mmCIF file of C-alpha atoms in Angstrom:
data_model
loop_
_atom_site.group_PDB
_atom_site.id
_atom_site.type_symbol
_atom_site.label_atom_id
_atom_site.label_comp_id
_atom_site.label_asym_id
_atom_site.label_seq_id
_atom_site.Cartn_x
_atom_site.Cartn_y
_atom_site.Cartn_z
ATOM 1 C CA MET A 1 -32.638 65.721 9.161
ATOM 2 C CA THR A 2 -29.159 67.159 8.533
ATOM 3 C CA LEU A 3 -28.509 70.696 9.691
ATOM 4 C CA MET A 4 -26.539 72.858 7.267
ATOM 5 C CA THR A 5 -23.980 75.151 8.846
ATOM 6 C CA PRO A 6 -21.478 77.581 7.309
ATOM 7 C CA ALA A 7 -18.724 75.097 8.123
ATOM 8 C CA THR A 8 -20.388 72.271 6.192
ATOM 9 C CA ASP A 9 -21.113 74.610 3.267
ATOM 10 C CA ALA A 10 -17.449 75.637 3.160
ATOM 11 C CA SER A 11 -16.410 71.998 3.331
ATOM 12 C CA ARG A 12 -18.614 71.136 0.378
ATOM 13 C CA LEU A 13 -17.159 74.003 -1.602
ATOM 14 C CA ARG A 14 -13.606 72.977 -0.812
ATOM 15 C CA ARG A 15 -13.898 69.315 -1.783
ATOM 16 C CA PRO A 16 -14.652 69.800 -5.504
ATOM 17 C CA ALA A 17 -11.963 72.464 -5.701
ATOM 18 C CA LEU A 18 -9.453 70.163 -4.036
ATOM 19 C CA CYS A 19 -10.329 67.330 -6.409
ATOM 20 C CA ARG A 20 -9.864 69.578 -9.432
ATOM 21 C CA ALA A 21 -6.534 70.794 -8.083
ATOM 22 C CA LEU A 22 -5.324 67.239 -7.542
ATOM 23 C CA GLN A 23 -6.299 66.364 -11.115
ATOM 24 C CA TRP A 24 -3.840 69.026 -12.295
ATOM 25 C CA LEU A 25 -1.220 68.400 -9.650
ATOM 26 C CA MET A 26 -0.788 64.644 -10.040
ATOM 27 C CA PRO A 27 0.195 64.715 -13.756
ATOM 28 C CA LEU A 28 2.714 67.467 -13.015
ATOM 29 C CA LEU A 29 4.228 65.429 -10.202
ATOM 30 C CA CYS A 30 4.479 62.407 -12.507
ATOM 31 C CA LEU A 31 6.187 64.483 -15.205
ATOM 32 C CA LEU A 32 8.626 65.865 -12.652
ATOM 33 C CA ALA A 33 9.433 62.364 -11.408
ATOM 34 C CA LEU A 34 10.107 61.217 -14.981
ATOM 35 C CA THR A 35 12.140 64.274 -15.979
ATOM 36 C CA TRP A 36 14.429 64.600 -12.961
ATOM 37 C CA PRO A 37 16.380 61.351 -13.640
ATOM 38 C CA VAL A 38 16.884 62.515 -17.228
ATOM 39 C CA VAL A 39 18.380 65.801 -16.003
ATOM 40 C CA GLY A 40 20.670 63.980 -13.584
ATOM 41 C CA ARG A 41 21.773 61.468 -16.216
ATOM 42 C CA ALA A 42 22.522 64.254 -18.702
ATOM 43 C CA ALA A 43 24.683 65.984 -16.102
ATOM 44 C CA LEU A 44 26.739 62.840 -15.533
ATOM 45 C CA VAL A 45 27.074 61.626 -19.112
ATOM 46 C CA THR A 46 27.959 64.885 -20.873
ATOM 47 C CA SER A 47 30.560 66.252 -18.453
ATOM 48 C CA ILE A 48 34.290 65.750 -19.072
ATOM 49 C CA GLU A 49 36.309 64.110 -16.302
ATOM 50 C CA VAL A 50 38.829 66.649 -15.026
ATOM 51 C CA GLU A 51 41.392 66.823 -12.238
ATOM 52 C CA ARG A 52 40.842 69.506 -9.591
ATOM 53 C CA ALA A 53 43.303 70.911 -7.049
ATOM 54 C CA VAL A 54 42.865 73.787 -4.600
ATOM 55 C CA TRP A 55 45.099 76.343 -2.894
ATOM 56 C CA ALA A 56 44.003 78.954 -0.337
ATOM 57 C CA ASP A 57 45.395 82.481 -0.432
ATOM 58 C CA PRO A 58 44.719 83.954 3.040
ATOM 59 C CA THR A 59 45.665 87.477 1.955
ATOM 60 C CA GLY A 60 43.725 87.487 -1.304
ATOM 61 C CA GLU A 61 46.577 89.441 -2.903
ATOM 62 C CA ALA A 62 48.588 86.676 -4.609
ATOM 63 C CA ARG A 63 49.176 87.143 -8.327
ATOM 64 C CA LEU A 64 49.001 84.354 -10.869
ATOM 65 C CA GLU A 65 52.801 84.239 -11.180
ATOM 66 C CA GLU A 66 53.041 83.457 -7.460
ATOM 67 C CA VAL A 67 50.167 80.983 -7.565
ATOM 68 C CA LEU A 68 51.779 78.873 -10.293
ATOM 69 C CA GLY A 69 54.538 77.830 -7.897
ATOM 70 C CA GLN A 70 52.272 76.918 -4.977
ATOM 71 C CA ALA A 71 51.587 73.376 -3.754
ATOM 72 C CA PHE A 72 47.976 72.650 -4.679
ATOM 73 C CA GLN A 73 46.036 69.956 -2.840
ATOM 74 C CA PRO A 74 43.606 67.515 -4.504
ATOM 75 C CA ALA A 75 40.091 68.923 -4.394
ATOM 76 C CA PRO A 76 36.621 67.346 -4.472
ATOM 77 C CA THR A 77 34.114 68.076 -7.210
ATOM 78 C CA ILE A 78 32.581 70.867 -5.130
ATOM 79 C CA VAL A 79 35.035 72.993 -3.156
ATOM 80 C CA ALA A 80 33.400 74.331 0.025
ATOM 81 C CA ARG A 81 35.527 76.454 2.377
ATOM 82 C CA GLY A 82 32.869 78.480 4.177
ATOM 83 C CA TYR A 83 33.243 82.219 4.650
ATOM 84 C CA GLN A 84 36.768 83.432 3.915
ATOM 85 C CA ARG A 85 38.431 86.850 3.712
ATOM 86 C CA GLY A 86 41.092 85.710 1.268
ATOM 87 C CA ALA A 87 40.882 84.006 -2.115
ATOM 88 C CA THR A 88 40.397 80.424 -3.214
ATOM 89 C CA TRP A 89 42.330 79.169 -6.235
ATOM 90 C CA LEU A 90 41.213 76.091 -8.145
ATOM 91 C CA ARG A 91 43.478 74.425 -10.701
ATOM 92 C CA VAL A 92 41.602 72.376 -13.289
ATOM 93 C CA THR A 93 43.385 69.954 -15.618
ATOM 94 C CA VAL A 94 41.481 68.813 -18.694
ATOM 95 C CA PRO A 95 42.864 65.616 -20.249
ATOM 96 C CA ALA A 96 43.852 65.526 -23.903
ATOM 97 C CA THR A 97 40.669 65.256 -25.935
ATOM 98 C CA ALA A 98 39.595 65.722 -29.516
ATOM 99 C CA VAL A 99 36.110 66.760 -28.406
ATOM 100 C CA ALA A 100 35.520 70.449 -29.105
ATOM 101 C CA PRO A 101 34.401 73.055 -28.407
ATOM 102 C CA LEU A 102 34.504 72.722 -24.628
ATOM 103 C CA TRP A 103 33.073 75.138 -22.093
ATOM 104 C CA ALA A 104 33.960 75.636 -18.440
ATOM 105 C CA THR A 105 30.825 76.226 -16.367
ATOM 106 C CA LEU A 106 31.150 77.935 -12.986
ATOM 107 C CA GLN A 107 28.582 77.732 -10.198
ATOM 108 C CA PRO A 108 26.857 78.970 -8.068
ATOM 109 C CA LEU A 109 25.668 82.268 -9.476
ATOM 110 C CA TYR A 110 25.751 84.295 -6.253
ATOM 111 C CA LEU A 111 29.572 84.427 -6.128
ATOM 112 C CA ASP A 112 30.916 87.984 -6.333
ATOM 113 C CA ASP A 113 34.176 87.730 -8.251
ATOM 114 C CA LEU A 114 35.361 84.830 -10.406
ATOM 115 C CA GLN A 115 38.504 85.041 -12.528
ATOM 116 C CA LEU A 116 39.463 82.358 -15.024
ATOM 117 C CA TYR A 117 43.092 82.244 -16.215
ATOM 118 C CA SER A 118 43.864 80.267 -19.372
ATOM 119 C CA ARG A 119 46.239 80.206 -22.332
ATOM 120 C CA GLN A 120 45.282 80.268 -25.989
ATOM 121 C CA ARG A 121 47.127 78.176 -28.565
ATOM 122 C CA GLY A 122 48.519 79.790 -31.662
ATOM 123 C CA PRO A 123 48.374 78.406 -35.224
ATOM 124 C CA ASP A 124 51.544 76.422 -34.534
ATOM 125 C CA GLY A 125 50.011 74.825 -31.436
ATOM 126 C CA ARG A 126 52.196 76.714 -28.985
ATOM 127 C CA LEU A 127 50.638 78.172 -25.859
ATOM 128 C CA GLY A 128 50.417 81.927 -25.611
ATOM 129 C CA PRO A 129 50.517 84.114 -22.480
ATOM 130 C CA TRP A 130 48.057 83.754 -19.629
ATOM 131 C CA THR A 131 44.867 85.761 -20.065
ATOM 132 C CA MET A 132 42.193 86.542 -17.499
ATOM 133 C CA ARG A 133 38.424 86.544 -17.974
ATOM 134 C CA GLN A 134 36.090 87.726 -15.238
ATOM 135 C CA GLU A 135 32.584 86.718 -14.176
ATOM 136 C CA GLY A 136 30.446 87.149 -11.051
ATOM 137 C CA ASP A 137 27.130 88.494 -9.855
ATOM 138 C CA ARG A 138 28.517 92.044 -9.583
ATOM 139 C CA PHE A 139 28.674 92.207 -13.384
ATOM 140 C CA PRO A 140 25.566 92.615 -15.598
ATOM 141 C CA PHE A 141 24.323 89.577 -17.479
ATOM 142 C CA ASP A 142 24.863 91.201 -20.880
ATOM 143 C CA GLN A 143 28.607 91.432 -20.130
ATOM 144 C CA ARG A 144 29.019 87.677 -19.777
ATOM 145 C CA GLU A 145 31.057 85.775 -22.322
ATOM 146 C CA LYS A 146 28.182 83.356 -22.988
ATOM 147 C CA PRO A 147 24.451 84.179 -22.601
ATOM 148 C CA THR A 148 23.732 81.148 -20.420
ATOM 149 C CA LEU A 149 22.169 80.798 -16.977
ATOM 150 C CA ASN A 150 25.447 79.561 -15.488
ATOM 151 C CA TYR A 151 28.795 81.301 -15.964
ATOM 152 C CA SER A 152 30.196 79.687 -19.126
ATOM 153 C CA LEU A 153 33.575 80.326 -20.745
ATOM 154 C CA ALA A 154 35.087 78.736 -23.844
ATOM 155 C CA LEU A 155 38.240 76.643 -23.470
ATOM 156 C CA ASP A 156 41.051 76.102 -25.973
ATOM 157 C CA THR A 157 41.941 72.424 -25.493
ATOM 158 C CA SER A 158 44.313 70.019 -27.228
ATOM 159 C CA ALA A 159 43.973 66.504 -28.594
ATOM 160 C CA THR A 160 47.584 65.650 -27.718
ATOM 161 C CA GLU A 161 48.277 67.191 -24.297
ATOM 162 C CA PRO A 162 46.365 68.198 -21.151
ATOM 163 C CA THR A 163 45.009 71.715 -20.772
ATOM 164 C CA VAL A 164 45.330 73.562 -17.464
ATOM 165 C CA PHE A 165 43.360 76.588 -16.333
ATOM 166 C CA TYR A 166 42.937 78.349 -12.990
ATOM 167 C CA VAL A 167 39.856 79.808 -11.331
ATOM 168 C CA ARG A 168 40.228 82.432 -8.608
ATOM 169 C CA LEU A 169 37.293 82.997 -6.265
ATOM 170 C CA ARG A 170 36.887 85.939 -3.948
ATOM 171 C CA SER A 171 33.450 86.573 -2.496
ATOM 172 C CA THR A 172 31.639 87.985 0.515
ATOM 173 C CA SER A 173 29.392 84.923 0.427
ATOM 174 C CA SER A 174 30.437 81.355 1.180
ATOM 175 C CA HIS A 175 33.450 80.055 -0.781
ATOM 176 C CA ALA A 176 31.609 77.177 -2.447
ATOM 177 C CA LEU A 177 32.732 76.557 -6.022
ATOM 178 C CA TYR A 178 31.759 74.001 -8.642
ATOM 179 C CA VAL A 179 33.687 74.040 -11.914
ATOM 180 C CA ASN A 180 32.625 71.647 -14.637
ATOM 181 C CA VAL A 181 33.794 71.107 -18.222
ATOM 182 C CA ARG A 182 31.242 70.231 -20.906
ATOM 183 C CA THR A 183 30.882 70.303 -24.641
ATOM 184 C CA GLN A 184 29.071 73.332 -25.971
ATOM 185 C CA ASN A 185 26.086 71.280 -27.115
ATOM 186 C CA SER A 186 25.736 69.412 -23.829
ATOM 187 C CA ALA A 187 25.941 72.663 -21.846
ATOM 188 C CA LEU A 188 23.090 74.120 -23.895
ATOM 189 C CA GLU A 189 21.089 70.902 -23.622
ATOM 190 C CA PHE A 190 21.552 70.834 -19.854
ATOM 191 C CA GLU A 191 20.314 74.411 -19.638
ATOM 192 C CA GLY A 192 17.251 73.440 -21.662
ATOM 193 C CA LEU A 193 16.534 70.560 -19.287
ATOM 194 C CA THR A 194 16.963 72.918 -16.347
ATOM 195 C CA LEU A 195 14.354 75.254 -17.826
ATOM 196 C CA LEU A 196 12.049 72.284 -18.435
ATOM 197 C CA TRP A 197 12.373 71.236 -14.790
ATOM 198 C CA LEU A 198 11.784 74.846 -13.746
ATOM 199 C CA GLY A 199 8.598 74.986 -15.818
ATOM 200 C CA LEU A 200 7.258 71.849 -14.153
ATOM 201 C CA TYR A 201 8.176 73.203 -10.732
ATOM 202 C CA LEU A 202 6.430 76.505 -11.434
ATOM 203 C CA GLY A 203 3.344 74.612 -12.597
ATOM 204 C CA ILE A 204 3.180 72.693 -9.320
ATOM 205 C CA VAL A 205 3.709 75.830 -7.232
ATOM 206 C CA LEU A 206 1.028 77.648 -9.237
ATOM 207 C CA VAL A 207 -1.482 74.913 -8.404
ATOM 208 C CA LEU A 208 -0.504 75.022 -4.728
ATOM 209 C CA ALA A 209 -0.797 78.815 -4.700
ATOM 210 C CA TRP A 210 -4.228 78.626 -6.340
ATOM 211 C CA MET A 211 -5.359 76.114 -3.714
ATOM 212 C CA SER A 212 -4.079 78.374 -0.928
ATOM 213 C CA ALA A 213 -5.858 81.403 -2.393
ATOM 214 C CA LEU A 214 -9.107 79.449 -2.728
ATOM 215 C CA ARG A 215 -8.881 78.161 0.836
ATOM 216 C CA PHE A 216 -8.234 81.680 2.121
ATOM 217 C CA PHE A 217 -11.247 83.190 0.348
ATOM 218 C CA VAL A 218 -13.499 80.378 1.590
ATOM 219 C CA THR A 219 -12.275 80.094 5.187
ATOM 220 C CA ARG A 220 -10.691 83.537 5.753
ATOM 221 C CA ASP A 221 -7.921 81.701 7.590
ATOM 222 C CA ILE A 222 -4.810 83.874 7.676
ATOM 223 C CA LEU A 223 -2.582 80.781 7.541
ATOM 224 C CA TRP A 224 -3.641 80.128 3.943
ATOM 225 C CA ALA A 225 -2.715 83.709 3.017
ATOM 226 C CA MET A 226 0.675 83.219 4.659
ATOM 227 C CA ASN A 227 1.143 79.994 2.690
ATOM 228 C CA LEU A 228 0.312 81.865 -0.514
ATOM 229 C CA CYS A 229 3.005 84.435 0.311
ATOM 230 C CA LEU A 230 5.446 81.607 1.047
ATOM 231 C CA GLN A 231 4.817 80.023 -2.370
ATOM 232 C CA ALA A 232 5.319 83.380 -4.092
ATOM 233 C CA GLY A 233 8.545 84.003 -2.173
ATOM 234 C CA THR A 234 9.828 80.534 -3.062
ATOM 235 C CA VAL A 235 9.240 81.194 -6.754
ATOM 236 C CA ILE A 236 11.054 84.543 -6.620
ATOM 237 C CA LEU A 237 14.066 83.065 -4.810
ATOM 238 C CA THR A 238 14.239 80.158 -7.278
ATOM 239 C CA LEU A 239 14.167 82.485 -10.288
ATOM 240 C CA PHE A 240 16.990 84.573 -8.811
ATOM 241 C CA TYR A 241 19.056 81.531 -7.775
ATOM 242 C CA LEU A 242 18.872 79.896 -11.214
ATOM 243 C CA GLY A 243 19.728 83.146 -12.997
ATOM 244 C CA VAL A 244 16.400 83.467 -14.802
ATOM 245 C CA VAL A 245 15.792 86.999 -13.496
ATOM 246 C CA ALA A 246 19.258 88.165 -14.580
ATOM 247 C CA LYS A 247 18.898 86.688 -18.064
ATOM 248 C CA TYR A 248 15.310 87.529 -18.959
ATOM 249 C CA PHE A 249 14.279 90.446 -16.720
ATOM 250 C CA MET A 250 17.397 92.367 -15.590
ATOM 251 C CA PRO A 251 20.184 91.751 -18.144
ATOM 252 C CA HIS A 252 21.663 95.237 -17.662
ATOM 253 C CA ALA A 253 21.587 95.327 -13.854
#
C-alpha cells in the first residue's frame, strides 16, 4: 500500500504542468534556433564594407576643424575604449557605390551624446559645408531622424568617389561604438528580424515565468518567486536595451 503525502501530491501536480510547459517551450526553442542564423546572415550580407579610423580627444573640446587634421588610427568594427572623460572620434569612409539610399546605424543605444558630421552634395555634385546631426539617449525618441530602434541617419553617397563622415562620441557610460552602413531596406528588414527574435525570446521567458509561478504556488518555495522576479527583470532590461520602450512606450521621454 502506497502512502500519499503532501509532497507526493505536489509532485503529481507538477509533472503534468511541466510536461505541458515543455510542449510549448520546445517549439519556441526550435524556432529560435532556426531564426538566429537568419538574423546573423542578414547582418553580414546587407551591410556595406567601410573603412574605420579612430582618434581620441582627451579634452573633449576639439572642434571638427581641428579633428580633420589629426592622425587617425585604423579601428576595428567595434571601437571599445572603456570609460573616458574626453571624446572619441570615428572616421568612416564609404567606398564609391551606386547603391542608395544608405543609412548609418549607430549602436549601442545607451550612449549619451553622438554627433555625426557629413557633407551634402549639391545638384552639380560638389560637396557642401559640414553639417552636424545629433543623437543619443538624452534626446527623446520622437526627435530622432529615423523612427528606428537603433540610431539611423541618412547618408549622401556617390557612385564615383568615396564618402567620408565623422562620428563624435562623448558619454558617461563606456566608450563602445559600433557604426554600420546599410541600405535603407536592409536596415528596416534587420529591425524586423530583431523584433521577430525578441518575440520568440519573450515567448520562452513567458513560459519560464509561468512555470516559476506555478511551482511557487504549489511548493511555496521562495526561490521560485525570486526566479519569477528575475525573469521579469530580464524582460524589462531587454526591452530598454533594444530601444523598444523608447519607441513604443516612452517616445517623448
